[in-house]
Amino acid sequence: MSGSEDFVEADNAEAIITRIEHKSRKIETLLKQYKPVEALKTALEGTQAMTGDERCKSAHWLVVHRAIMAIKDVDGVLSSLDPEYYDILMKYLYRGLATGDRPTCDQCLRLHEKLTERAGLGCILRFLTDTVNTV
Amino acid sequence: MGVMSVHQFAQCITCHAWSPDHSMVALCPNNNEAHIYRLVEDKWEKVHVLQKHDQVISGIDWSTGSNRIVTASHDRNSYVWNLEGSEWVPTLVILRLNRAALCVQWSPKENKFAVGSGAKTVCICYYEQENNWWVSKLIRKRHDSSVTSVSWHPNNILLATTSTDGKCRVFSTFIKGVDAKDSKKGTSDSKFGDSKFGELIVQLDLSSSWTFGVKWSPSGNTLAYVGHNSMIYFVDDVGPSPLAQNVVFRDLPLRDVLFVSERMVIGVGYDCNPMVFAADERGIWSFVKYLGERKAVSFGSKYGTQFSEAFGKFYSQSKQGVSNDAVESSRTRGFVHENCINCIMPHMEHSTLITRFSTSGLDGRIVIWDLEYEQDLLEL
């Protein structure tokens, strides 16, 4: 019983990773066209439905990381980002801060400040309290 | 702004409740006593001190019909207080708990009351005539953590609870001999007619964190509760297939809620400022606005404003002797409440609409709000 579930889970994970690879290519194209907002949205989409699989999470993070690091005009990007993305972006910002990597942390902190101004402390609280859907 | 009166009763208030005619208020000043104040010529006078508990009182409720007060305390007991002559006489209710009692509410018919506790149980207490004794019946093994809030459905049978396990549950509390069979049939929701005591009607697992402050709408059709993740949940069609909505908001989490009408809810909490939520014609709930505005500091010059800000900060620090957290003090400064609001009670009702309500919190104030001043909200 548990064995077959594991199998389904693994199968599912393969499918997700294929999707992420596809997404990654799309993001590269968008970034080449100087569309950082579109790239960020694409990266964040579909990450709401998390799987517990660490490989999927890492793959997602790589894609989101790429989109986050490409942001130059923080205010501009956030002002055209729809509020429904705020909570999920906040989760990834904390993941970025947890890496300890200097450039990533710098960028995440810049975004974090501006995102908190827009989304409020409620957004941070939702990240802190959500122990089920982690990124 | 909709504030009618503000009064500082104590350093901190854990809970409060109004007398049936709203002339008196019972409150716990964060200790083992309950104080009753009466408004005499625009001044609040302390008229009674209810002294029987050993530890902090966490819940007070004052019944409207029978004029009885019930208190619940961290000392694991409850007392029912009856006014005999000019004295409030306590009757001990043995709840049979091994952890603190956290909240209490009279049922609509006032023949039962419910106590939520830190022992993962809910006590349903009722009066036994033969023994002249309040009996406590426990709903056990249903909660995985402390029960933070209880709320009675208008039908006197269903009870909603919130817990720090993140779930909101609805139970049947039908007690043979106390609740007549026909009272169940008479209610609109006959689908719960043959439910037994302690039967779990529905379990809502919407929040990923602690839940607080559950309330039924006046008709009992909608249930609202809050999560510690800055979200509020509205549930329609409570039963086998409930319809749930969640509303996220940008600031700190709420602690308690109150339905002022079927379609409007006031939420209070860590933001020190009541929030208004309303449902549109389609029944979609959303955040409308904050009720309190910052008190305008009427100084002409910029210099004056800066000076008063600095002075205000200095004053609040010297008084409370805490933190030099500039962000925090600038956040809370200027609101009617200066600390977390943890209790909201109705104060005056006009048929189906509650137009006045009171809030109390960790700053020791009770604020009475009047929605009559909020014309834009009454038109919603």
PDB file of N, CA, C and O in Angstrom, chain A residues 87 116-123 125-126 129-132, chain B residues 208-209 228-231 247-253 271 331:
ATOM      1  N   ASP A  87       2.174  36.356  -1.025  1.00  0.00           N
ATOM      2  CA  ASP A  87       2.469  35.369   0.010  1.00  0.00           C
ATOM      3  C   ASP A  87       3.521  34.360  -0.455  1.00  0.00           C
ATOM      4  O   ASP A  87       4.439  34.013   0.290  1.00  0.00           O
ATOM      5  N   THR A 116       7.329  44.021   2.139  1.00  0.00           N
ATOM      6  CA  THR A 116       6.672  44.220   3.424  1.00  0.00           C
ATOM      7  C   THR A 116       5.891  45.527   3.432  1.00  0.00           C
ATOM      8  O   THR A 116       4.788  45.596   3.969  1.00  0.00           O
ATOM      9  N   GLU A 117       6.459  46.562   2.786  1.00  0.00           N
ATOM     10  CA  GLU A 117       5.730  47.831   2.696  1.00  0.00           C
ATOM     11  C   GLU A 117       4.390  47.627   1.997  1.00  0.00           C
ATOM     12  O   GLU A 117       3.382  48.195   2.383  1.00  0.00           O
ATOM     13  N   ARG A 118       4.395  46.811   0.959  1.00  0.00           N
ATOM     14  CA  ARG A 118       3.181  46.598   0.174  1.00  0.00           C
ATOM     15  C   ARG A 118       2.227  45.606   0.822  1.00  0.00           C
ATOM     16  O   ARG A 118       1.036  45.860   0.946  1.00  0.00           O
ATOM     17  N   ALA A 119       2.785  44.465   1.222  1.00  0.00           N
ATOM     18  CA  ALA A 119       1.917  43.352   1.628  1.00  0.00           C
ATOM     19  C   ALA A 119       1.626  43.349   3.129  1.00  0.00           C
ATOM     20  O   ALA A 119       0.737  42.646   3.576  1.00  0.00           O
ATOM     21  N   GLY A 120       2.375  44.118   3.909  1.00  0.00           N
ATOM     22  CA  GLY A 120       2.104  44.206   5.345  1.00  0.00           C
ATOM     23  C   GLY A 120       2.699  43.063   6.136  1.00  0.00           C
ATOM     24  O   GLY A 120       3.245  42.106   5.575  1.00  0.00           O
ATOM     25  N   LEU A 121       2.566  43.177   7.460  1.00  0.00           N
ATOM     26  CA  LEU A 121       3.133  42.159   8.337  1.00  0.00           C
ATOM     27  C   LEU A 121       2.359  40.850   8.256  1.00  0.00           C
ATOM     28  O   LEU A 121       2.883  39.787   8.566  1.00  0.00           O
ATOM     29  N   GLY A 122       1.107  40.940   7.833  1.00  0.00           N
ATOM     30  CA  GLY A 122       0.290  39.738   7.701  1.00  0.00           C
ATOM     31  C   GLY A 122       0.947  38.728   6.772  1.00  0.00           C
ATOM     32  O   GLY A 122       0.895  37.523   6.997  1.00  0.00           O
ATOM     33  N   CYS A 123       1.582  39.251   5.745  1.00  0.00           N
ATOM     34  CA  CYS A 123       2.256  38.403   4.760  1.00  0.00           C
ATOM     35  C   CYS A 123       3.387  37.615   5.421  1.00  0.00           C
ATOM     36  O   CYS A 123       3.553  36.416   5.186  1.00  0.00           O
ATOM     37  N   LEU A 125       3.579  36.925   8.622  1.00  0.00           N
ATOM     38  CA  LEU A 125       2.975  35.983   9.560  1.00  0.00           C
ATOM     39  C   LEU A 125       2.484  34.731   8.862  1.00  0.00           C
ATOM     40  O   LEU A 125       2.600  33.631   9.389  1.00  0.00           O
ATOM     41  N   ARG A 126       1.940  34.906   7.678  1.00  0.00           N
ATOM     42  CA  ARG A 126       1.446  33.737   6.945  1.00  0.00           C
ATOM     43  C   ARG A 126       2.603  32.822   6.565  1.00  0.00           C
ATOM     44  O   ARG A 126       2.472  31.603   6.596  1.00  0.00           O
ATOM     45  N   THR A 129       3.725  30.995   9.886  1.00  0.00           N
ATOM     46  CA  THR A 129       2.806  30.012  10.464  1.00  0.00           C
ATOM     47  C   THR A 129       2.537  28.839   9.542  1.00  0.00           C
ATOM     48  O   THR A 129       2.023  27.824  10.000  1.00  0.00           O
ATOM     49  N   ASP A 130       2.867  28.988   8.266  1.00  0.00           N
ATOM     50  CA  ASP A 130       2.547  27.898   7.342  1.00  0.00           C
ATOM     51  C   ASP A 130       3.643  26.843   7.380  1.00  0.00           C
ATOM     52  O   ASP A 130       4.670  26.953   6.723  1.00  0.00           O
ATOM     53  N   THR A 131       3.407  25.816   8.178  1.00  0.00           N
ATOM     54  CA  THR A 131       4.414  24.770   8.290  1.00  0.00           C
ATOM     55  C   THR A 131       4.089  23.596   7.378  1.00  0.00           C
ATOM     56  O   THR A 131       4.855  22.635   7.305  1.00  0.00           O
ATOM     57  N   VAL A 132       2.960  23.683   6.677  1.00  0.00           N
ATOM     58  CA  VAL A 132       2.553  22.571   5.812  1.00  0.00           C
ATOM     59  C   VAL A 132       3.063  22.786   4.393  1.00  0.00           C
ATOM     60  O   VAL A 132       3.786  21.958   3.842  1.00  0.00           O
TER      61      VAL A 132
ATOM     62  N   SER B 208      -3.483  26.954   9.081  1.00  0.00           N
ATOM     63  CA  SER B 208      -2.254  26.219   9.341  1.00  0.00           C
ATOM     64  C   SER B 208      -1.706  26.570  10.713  1.00  0.00           C
ATOM     65  O   SER B 208      -0.655  26.094  11.094  1.00  0.00           O
ATOM     66  N   SER B 209      -2.397  27.446  11.436  1.00  0.00           N
ATOM     67  CA  SER B 209      -1.891  27.841  12.748  1.00  0.00           C
ATOM     68  C   SER B 209      -3.051  27.945  13.735  1.00  0.00           C
ATOM     69  O   SER B 209      -4.176  27.600  13.412  1.00  0.00           O
ATOM     70  N   HIS B 228      -4.190  32.503  13.414  1.00  0.00           N
ATOM     71  CA  HIS B 228      -3.054  33.313  13.846  1.00  0.00           C
ATOM     72  C   HIS B 228      -2.139  33.656  12.662  1.00  0.00           C
ATOM     73  O   HIS B 228      -1.056  34.185  12.841  1.00  0.00           O
ATOM     74  N   ASN B 229      -2.576  33.324  11.447  1.00  0.00           N
ATOM     75  CA  ASN B 229      -1.794  33.618  10.254  1.00  0.00           C
ATOM     76  C   ASN B 229      -2.365  34.826   9.512  1.00  0.00           C
ATOM     77  O   ASN B 229      -2.277  34.901   8.290  1.00  0.00           O
ATOM     78  N   SER B 230      -2.977  35.760  10.261  1.00  0.00           N
ATOM     79  CA  SER B 230      -3.572  36.960   9.654  1.00  0.00           C
ATOM     80  C   SER B 230      -4.628  36.598   8.616  1.00  0.00           C
ATOM     81  O   SER B 230      -4.645  37.128   7.505  1.00  0.00           O
ATOM     82  N   MET B 231      -5.482  35.676   8.971  1.00  0.00           N
ATOM     83  CA  MET B 231      -6.572  35.309   8.079  1.00  0.00           C
ATOM     84  C   MET B 231      -7.856  35.180   8.891  1.00  0.00           C
ATOM     85  O   MET B 231      -7.819  34.880  10.081  1.00  0.00           O
ATOM     86  N   VAL B 247     -10.275  35.039   4.039  1.00  0.00           N
ATOM     87  CA  VAL B 247      -9.910  36.394   3.658  1.00  0.00           C
ATOM     88  C   VAL B 247      -8.566  36.699   4.313  1.00  0.00           C
ATOM     89  O   VAL B 247      -8.427  36.574   5.525  1.00  0.00           O
ATOM     90  N   VAL B 248      -7.581  37.079   3.493  1.00  0.00           N
ATOM     91  CA  VAL B 248      -6.286  37.453   4.053  1.00  0.00           C
ATOM     92  C   VAL B 248      -6.285  38.953   4.276  1.00  0.00           C
ATOM     93  O   VAL B 248      -6.951  39.692   3.564  1.00  0.00           O
ATOM     94  N   PHE B 249      -5.572  39.405   5.305  1.00  0.00           N
ATOM     95  CA  PHE B 249      -5.444  40.844   5.475  1.00  0.00           C
ATOM     96  C   PHE B 249      -3.992  41.191   5.762  1.00  0.00           C
ATOM     97  O   PHE B 249      -3.184  40.334   6.095  1.00  0.00           O
ATOM     98  N   ARG B 250      -3.665  42.476   5.606  1.00  0.00           N
ATOM     99  CA  ARG B 250      -2.257  42.833   5.525  1.00  0.00           C
ATOM    100  C   ARG B 250      -1.586  43.004   6.872  1.00  0.00           C
ATOM    101  O   ARG B 250      -0.368  43.031   6.928  1.00  0.00           O
ATOM    102  N   ASP B 251      -2.355  43.100   7.964  1.00  0.00           N
ATOM    103  CA  ASP B 251      -1.700  43.420   9.219  1.00  0.00           C
ATOM    104  C   ASP B 251      -1.724  42.255  10.204  1.00  0.00           C
ATOM    105  O   ASP B 251      -1.948  41.128   9.826  1.00  0.00           O
ATOM    106  N   LEU B 252      -1.491  42.588  11.463  1.00  0.00           N
ATOM    107  CA  LEU B 252      -1.322  41.548  12.480  1.00  0.00           C
ATOM    108  C   LEU B 252      -2.607  40.762  12.710  1.00  0.00           C
ATOM    109  O   LEU B 252      -3.706  41.247  12.419  1.00  0.00           O
ATOM    110  N   PRO B 253      -2.506  39.547  13.232  1.00  0.00           N
ATOM    111  CA  PRO B 253      -3.674  38.667  13.363  1.00  0.00           C
ATOM    112  C   PRO B 253      -4.735  39.190  14.325  1.00  0.00           C
ATOM    113  O   PRO B 253      -4.470  40.040  15.166  1.00  0.00           O
ATOM    114  N   ASP B 271      -3.628  44.263  16.195  1.00  0.00           N
ATOM    115  CA  ASP B 271      -3.415  45.523  15.512  1.00  0.00           C
ATOM    116  C   ASP B 271      -4.001  46.705  16.276  1.00  0.00           C
ATOM    117  O   ASP B 271      -3.905  47.832  15.815  1.00  0.00           O
ATOM    118  N   ARG B 331       3.531  52.470  15.483  1.00  0.00           N
ATOM    119  CA  ARG B 331       2.394  51.718  14.971  1.00  0.00           C
ATOM    120  C   ARG B 331       1.166  51.908  15.849  1.00  0.00           C
ATOM    121  O   ARG B 331       0.066  52.114  15.372  1.00  0.00           O
TER     122      ARG B 331
END
